[in-house]
PDB file of C-alpha atoms in Angstrom:
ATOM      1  CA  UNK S  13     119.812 113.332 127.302  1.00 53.00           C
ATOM      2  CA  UNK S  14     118.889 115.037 130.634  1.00 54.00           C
ATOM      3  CA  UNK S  15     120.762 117.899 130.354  1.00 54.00           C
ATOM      4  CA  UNK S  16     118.952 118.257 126.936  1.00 53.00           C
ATOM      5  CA  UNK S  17     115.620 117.309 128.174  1.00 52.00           C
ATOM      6  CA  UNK S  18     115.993 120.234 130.875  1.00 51.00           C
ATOM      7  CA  UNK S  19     117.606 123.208 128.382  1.00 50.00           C
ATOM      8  CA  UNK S  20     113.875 122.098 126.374  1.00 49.00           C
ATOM      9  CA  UNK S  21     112.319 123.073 129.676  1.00 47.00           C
ATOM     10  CA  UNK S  22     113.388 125.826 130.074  1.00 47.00           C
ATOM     11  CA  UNK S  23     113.044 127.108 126.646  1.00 49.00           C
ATOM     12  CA  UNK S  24     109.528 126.218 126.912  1.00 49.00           C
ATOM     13  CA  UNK S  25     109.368 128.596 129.908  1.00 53.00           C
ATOM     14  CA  UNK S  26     111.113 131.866 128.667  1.00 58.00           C
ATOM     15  CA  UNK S  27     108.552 134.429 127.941  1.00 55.00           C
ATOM     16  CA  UNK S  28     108.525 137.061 125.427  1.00 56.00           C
ATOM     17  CA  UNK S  29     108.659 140.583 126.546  1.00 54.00           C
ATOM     18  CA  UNK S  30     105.024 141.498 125.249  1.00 55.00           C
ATOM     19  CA  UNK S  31     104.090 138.322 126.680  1.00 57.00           C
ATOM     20  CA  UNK S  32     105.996 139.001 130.408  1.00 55.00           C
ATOM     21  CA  UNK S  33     104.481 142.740 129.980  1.00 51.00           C
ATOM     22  CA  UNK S  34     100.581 141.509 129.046  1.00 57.00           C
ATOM     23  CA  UNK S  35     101.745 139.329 132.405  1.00 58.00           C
ATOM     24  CA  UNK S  36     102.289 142.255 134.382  1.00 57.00           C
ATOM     25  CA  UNK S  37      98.956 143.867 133.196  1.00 59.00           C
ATOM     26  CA  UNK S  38     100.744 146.482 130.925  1.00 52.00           C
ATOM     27  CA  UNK S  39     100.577 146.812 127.568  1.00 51.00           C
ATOM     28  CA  UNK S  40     103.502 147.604 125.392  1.00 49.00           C
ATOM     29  CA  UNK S  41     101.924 150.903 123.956  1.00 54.00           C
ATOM     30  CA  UNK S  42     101.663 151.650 127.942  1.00 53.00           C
ATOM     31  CA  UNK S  43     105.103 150.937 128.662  1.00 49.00           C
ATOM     32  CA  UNK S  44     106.431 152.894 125.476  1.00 54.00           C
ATOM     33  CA  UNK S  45     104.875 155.875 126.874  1.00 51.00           C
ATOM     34  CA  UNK S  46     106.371 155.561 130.640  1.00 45.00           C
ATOM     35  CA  UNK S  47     109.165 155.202 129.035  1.00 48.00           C
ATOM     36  CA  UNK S  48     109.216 157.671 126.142  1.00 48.00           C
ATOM     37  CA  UNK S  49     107.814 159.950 129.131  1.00 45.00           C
ATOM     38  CA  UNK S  50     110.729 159.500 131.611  1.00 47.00           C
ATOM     39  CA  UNK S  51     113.452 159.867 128.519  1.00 42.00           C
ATOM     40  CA  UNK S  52     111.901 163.064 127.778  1.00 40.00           C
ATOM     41  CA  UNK S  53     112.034 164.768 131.132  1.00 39.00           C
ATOM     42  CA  UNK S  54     115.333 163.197 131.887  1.00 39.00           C
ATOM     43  CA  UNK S  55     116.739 164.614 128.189  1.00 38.00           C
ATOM     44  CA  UNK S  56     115.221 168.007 127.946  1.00 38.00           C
ATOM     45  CA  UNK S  57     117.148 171.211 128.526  1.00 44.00           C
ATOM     46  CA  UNK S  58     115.703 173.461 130.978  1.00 45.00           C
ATOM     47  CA  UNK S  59     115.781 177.182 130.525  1.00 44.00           C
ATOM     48  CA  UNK S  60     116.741 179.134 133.426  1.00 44.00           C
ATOM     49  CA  UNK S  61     113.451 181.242 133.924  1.00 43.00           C
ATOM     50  CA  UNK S  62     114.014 183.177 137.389  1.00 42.00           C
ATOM     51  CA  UNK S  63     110.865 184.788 137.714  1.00 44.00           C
ATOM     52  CA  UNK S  64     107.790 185.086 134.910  1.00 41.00           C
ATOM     53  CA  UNK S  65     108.470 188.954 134.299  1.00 42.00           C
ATOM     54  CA  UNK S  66     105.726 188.826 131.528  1.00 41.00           C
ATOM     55  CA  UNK S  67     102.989 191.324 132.425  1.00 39.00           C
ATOM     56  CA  UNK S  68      99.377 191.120 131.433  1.00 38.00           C
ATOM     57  CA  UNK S  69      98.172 192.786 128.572  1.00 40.00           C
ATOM     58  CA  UNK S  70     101.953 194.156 128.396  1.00 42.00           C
ATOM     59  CA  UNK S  71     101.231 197.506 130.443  1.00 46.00           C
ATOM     60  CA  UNK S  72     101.218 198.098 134.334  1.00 50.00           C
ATOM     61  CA  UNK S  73     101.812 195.325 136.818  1.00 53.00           C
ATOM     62  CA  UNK S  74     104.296 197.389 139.115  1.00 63.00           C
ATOM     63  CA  UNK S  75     103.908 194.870 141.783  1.00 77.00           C
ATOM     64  CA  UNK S  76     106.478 192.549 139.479  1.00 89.00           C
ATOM     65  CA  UNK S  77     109.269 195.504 139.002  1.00 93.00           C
ATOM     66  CA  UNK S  78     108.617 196.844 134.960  1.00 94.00           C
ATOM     67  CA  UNK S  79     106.231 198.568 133.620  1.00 95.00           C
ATOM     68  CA  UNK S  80     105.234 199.253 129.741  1.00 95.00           C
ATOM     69  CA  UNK S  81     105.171 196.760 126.489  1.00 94.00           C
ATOM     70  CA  UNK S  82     107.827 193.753 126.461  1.00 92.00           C
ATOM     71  CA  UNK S  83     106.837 191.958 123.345  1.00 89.00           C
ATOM     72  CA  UNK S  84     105.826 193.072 119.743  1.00 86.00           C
ATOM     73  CA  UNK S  85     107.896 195.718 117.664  1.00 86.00           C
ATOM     74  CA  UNK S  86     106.886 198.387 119.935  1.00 92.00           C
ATOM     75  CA  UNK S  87     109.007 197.088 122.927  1.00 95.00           C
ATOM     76  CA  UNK S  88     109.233 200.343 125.642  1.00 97.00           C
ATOM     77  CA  UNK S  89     109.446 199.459 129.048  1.00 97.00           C
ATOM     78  CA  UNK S  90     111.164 200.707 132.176  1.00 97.00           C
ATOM     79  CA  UNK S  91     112.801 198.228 135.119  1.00 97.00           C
ATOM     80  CA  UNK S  92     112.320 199.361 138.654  1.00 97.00           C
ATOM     81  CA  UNK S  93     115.998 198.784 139.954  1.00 97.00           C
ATOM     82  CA  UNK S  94     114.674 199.201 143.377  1.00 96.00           C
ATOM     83  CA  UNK S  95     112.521 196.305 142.997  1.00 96.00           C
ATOM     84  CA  UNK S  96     113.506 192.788 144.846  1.00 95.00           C
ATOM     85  CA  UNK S  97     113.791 191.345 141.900  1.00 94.00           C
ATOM     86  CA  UNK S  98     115.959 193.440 139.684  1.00 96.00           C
ATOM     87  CA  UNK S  99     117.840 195.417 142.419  1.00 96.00           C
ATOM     88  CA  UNK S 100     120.919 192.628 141.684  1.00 97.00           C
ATOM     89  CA  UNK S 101     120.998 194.717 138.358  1.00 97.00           C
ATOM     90  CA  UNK S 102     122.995 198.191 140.224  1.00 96.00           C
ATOM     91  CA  UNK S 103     126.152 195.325 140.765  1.00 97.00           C
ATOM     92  CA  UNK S 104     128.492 195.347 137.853  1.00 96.00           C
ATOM     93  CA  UNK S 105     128.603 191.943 136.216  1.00 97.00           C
ATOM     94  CA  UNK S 106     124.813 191.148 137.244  1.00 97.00           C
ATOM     95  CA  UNK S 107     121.805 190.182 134.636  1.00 97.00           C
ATOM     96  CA  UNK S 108     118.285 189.554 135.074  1.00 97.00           C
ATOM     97  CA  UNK S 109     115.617 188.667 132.226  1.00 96.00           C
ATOM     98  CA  UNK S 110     112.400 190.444 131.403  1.00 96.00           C
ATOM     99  CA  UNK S 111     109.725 188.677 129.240  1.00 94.00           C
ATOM    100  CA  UNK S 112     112.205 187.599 126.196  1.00 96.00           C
ATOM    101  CA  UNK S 113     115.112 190.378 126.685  1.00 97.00           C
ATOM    102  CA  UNK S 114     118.476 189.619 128.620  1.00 98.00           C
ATOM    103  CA  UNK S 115     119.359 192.716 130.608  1.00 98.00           C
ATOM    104  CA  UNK S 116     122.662 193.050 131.878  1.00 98.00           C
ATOM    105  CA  UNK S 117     124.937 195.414 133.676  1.00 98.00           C
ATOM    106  CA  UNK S 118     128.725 195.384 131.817  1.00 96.00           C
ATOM    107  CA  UNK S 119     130.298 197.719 134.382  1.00 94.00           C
ATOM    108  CA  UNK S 120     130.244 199.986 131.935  1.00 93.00           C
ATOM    109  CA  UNK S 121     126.803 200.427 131.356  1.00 96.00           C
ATOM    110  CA  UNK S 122     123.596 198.011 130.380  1.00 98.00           C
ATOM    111  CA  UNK S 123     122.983 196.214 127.524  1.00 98.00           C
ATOM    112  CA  UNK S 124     119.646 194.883 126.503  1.00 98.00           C
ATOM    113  CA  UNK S 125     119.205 192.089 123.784  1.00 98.00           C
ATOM    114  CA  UNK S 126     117.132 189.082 122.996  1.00 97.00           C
ATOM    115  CA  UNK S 127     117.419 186.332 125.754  1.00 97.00           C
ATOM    116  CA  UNK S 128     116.967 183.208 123.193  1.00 97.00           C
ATOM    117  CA  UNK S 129     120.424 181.774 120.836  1.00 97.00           C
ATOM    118  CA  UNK S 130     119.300 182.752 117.115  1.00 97.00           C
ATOM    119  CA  UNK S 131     120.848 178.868 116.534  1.00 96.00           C
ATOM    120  CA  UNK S 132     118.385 176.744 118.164  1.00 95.00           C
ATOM    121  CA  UNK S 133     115.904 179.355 120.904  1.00 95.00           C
ATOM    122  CA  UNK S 134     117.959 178.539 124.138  1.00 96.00           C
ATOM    123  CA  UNK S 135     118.304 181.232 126.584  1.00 97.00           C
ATOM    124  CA  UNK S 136     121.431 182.800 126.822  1.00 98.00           C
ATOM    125  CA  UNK S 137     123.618 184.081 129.801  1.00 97.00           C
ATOM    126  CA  UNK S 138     125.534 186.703 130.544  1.00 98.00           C
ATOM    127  CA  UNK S 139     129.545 186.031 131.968  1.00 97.00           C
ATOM    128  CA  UNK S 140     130.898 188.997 133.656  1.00 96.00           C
ATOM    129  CA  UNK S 141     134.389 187.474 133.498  1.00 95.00           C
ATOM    130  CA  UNK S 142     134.758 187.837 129.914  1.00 96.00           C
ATOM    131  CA  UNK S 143     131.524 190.566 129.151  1.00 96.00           C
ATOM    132  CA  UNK S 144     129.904 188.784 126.560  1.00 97.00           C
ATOM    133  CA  UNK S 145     126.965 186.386 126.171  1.00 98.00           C
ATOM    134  CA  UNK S 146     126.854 182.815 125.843  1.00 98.00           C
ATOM    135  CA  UNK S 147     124.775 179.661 125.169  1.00 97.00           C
ATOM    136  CA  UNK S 148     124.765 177.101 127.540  1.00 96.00           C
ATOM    137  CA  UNK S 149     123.257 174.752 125.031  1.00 94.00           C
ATOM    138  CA  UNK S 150     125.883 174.717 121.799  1.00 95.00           C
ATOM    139  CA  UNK S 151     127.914 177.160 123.149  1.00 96.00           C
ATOM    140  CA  UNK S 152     127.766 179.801 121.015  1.00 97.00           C
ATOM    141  CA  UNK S 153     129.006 182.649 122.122  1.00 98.00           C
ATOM    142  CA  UNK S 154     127.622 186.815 121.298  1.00 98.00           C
ATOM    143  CA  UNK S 155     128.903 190.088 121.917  1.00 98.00           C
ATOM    144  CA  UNK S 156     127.565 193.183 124.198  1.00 97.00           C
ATOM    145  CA  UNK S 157     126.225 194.733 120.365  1.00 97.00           C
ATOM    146  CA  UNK S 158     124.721 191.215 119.640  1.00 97.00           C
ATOM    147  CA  UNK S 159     127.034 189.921 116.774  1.00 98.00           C
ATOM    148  CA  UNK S 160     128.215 186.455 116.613  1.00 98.00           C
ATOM    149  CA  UNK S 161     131.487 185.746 118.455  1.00 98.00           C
ATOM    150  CA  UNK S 162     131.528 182.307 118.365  1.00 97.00           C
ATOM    151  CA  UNK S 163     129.299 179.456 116.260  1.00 96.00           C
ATOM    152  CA  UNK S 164     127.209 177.542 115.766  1.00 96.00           C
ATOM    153  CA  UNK S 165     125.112 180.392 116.161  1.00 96.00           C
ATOM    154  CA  UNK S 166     125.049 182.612 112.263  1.00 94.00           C
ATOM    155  CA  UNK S 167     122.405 185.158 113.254  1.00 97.00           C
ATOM    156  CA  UNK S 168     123.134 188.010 115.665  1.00 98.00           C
ATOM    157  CA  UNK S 169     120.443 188.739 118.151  1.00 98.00           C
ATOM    158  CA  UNK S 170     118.164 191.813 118.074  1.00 97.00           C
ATOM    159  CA  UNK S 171     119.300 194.560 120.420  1.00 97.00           C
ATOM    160  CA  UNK S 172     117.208 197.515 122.555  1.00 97.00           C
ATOM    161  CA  UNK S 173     118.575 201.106 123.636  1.00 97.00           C
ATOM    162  CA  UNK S 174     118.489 201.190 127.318  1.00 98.00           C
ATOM    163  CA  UNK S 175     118.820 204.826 129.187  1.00 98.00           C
ATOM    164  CA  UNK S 176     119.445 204.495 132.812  1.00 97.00           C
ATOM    165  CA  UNK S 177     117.252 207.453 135.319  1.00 97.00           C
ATOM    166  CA  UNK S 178     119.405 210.211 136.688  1.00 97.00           C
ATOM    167  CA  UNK S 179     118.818 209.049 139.875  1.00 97.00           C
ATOM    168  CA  UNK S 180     120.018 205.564 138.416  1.00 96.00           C
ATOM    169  CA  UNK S 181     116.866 203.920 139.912  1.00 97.00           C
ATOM    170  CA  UNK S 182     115.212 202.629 137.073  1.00 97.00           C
ATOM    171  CA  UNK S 183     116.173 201.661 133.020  1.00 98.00           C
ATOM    172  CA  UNK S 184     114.285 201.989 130.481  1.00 98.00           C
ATOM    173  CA  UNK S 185     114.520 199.959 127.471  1.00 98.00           C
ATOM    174  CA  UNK S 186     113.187 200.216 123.895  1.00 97.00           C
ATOM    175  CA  UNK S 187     113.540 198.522 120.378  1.00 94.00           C
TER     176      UNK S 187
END
């Protein structure tokens, strides 16, 4: 009978979650949304995005290495390969990203084409090891003329002429 008497004790004294929470002074719409908050962050996938290489009104703006149009259909700009931050470019293997286009040197040239997987919008990177492009998210995989190499991806991704200066200082791309 005691041992009964004291498992109805404490019974009496568990509290419900909302009721522990209202307790605390937090609601469970306010917890929900701590939570919710810190599953989010901890969940997402993060783009790599070295530098914001979008300039305004999509003409000048020397000072950050390009100049011309980088979005629309009329895409016609020209990388500075002098510039800090696209200099890595002149090294075979290297890539950098300008507004929403993946440049990268092959060894054998450069290759321009859309930075974001046509399977879900992740960017893409470029491995020198085996020249082709790849998604870090699904891993779908593209070659140096866009097409699919590997799924889930079905779409290829849009590619952009690039002519490289005689004095191999700057590249110019267009759609």
């Amino acid at each position: 009978i005691n041992q009964s008497n004291q498992n109805e004790s404490i019974k009496n004294e568990e509290l419900s979650r909302g009721q522990f929470l209202k307790q605390m002074g937090l609601s469970t719409k306010a917890l929900m949304a701590f939570y919710c908050m810190g599953a989010i962050s901890a969940c997402s996938t993060e783009d790599p995005e070295p530098i914001d290489n979008t300039p305004d009104g999509n003409t000048g703006n020397e000072e950050k290495g390009f100049t011309g149009t980088t979005t629309g259909s009329s895409i016609n700009f020209t990388v500075d390969l002098t510039h800090k931050d696209f200099s890595k470019l002149k090294t075979d293997g290297e890539y950098a990203y300008v507004a929403d286009i993946i440049i990268a040197n092959t060894g054998n040239g450069f290759v321009a084409l859309s930075k974001k997987c046509t399977h879900q919008g992740t960017t893409i990177e470029y491995r020198s090891g085996s020249k082709d492009f790849r998604c870090p998210n699904h891993g779908s995989e593209f070659s140096q003329d866009g097409s699919v190499t590997k799924s889930p991806a079905s779409s290829p991704l849009t590619t952009f002429t690039t002519t490289l200066s005689a004095d191999s200082n700057s590249l110019t791309v267009k759609a």
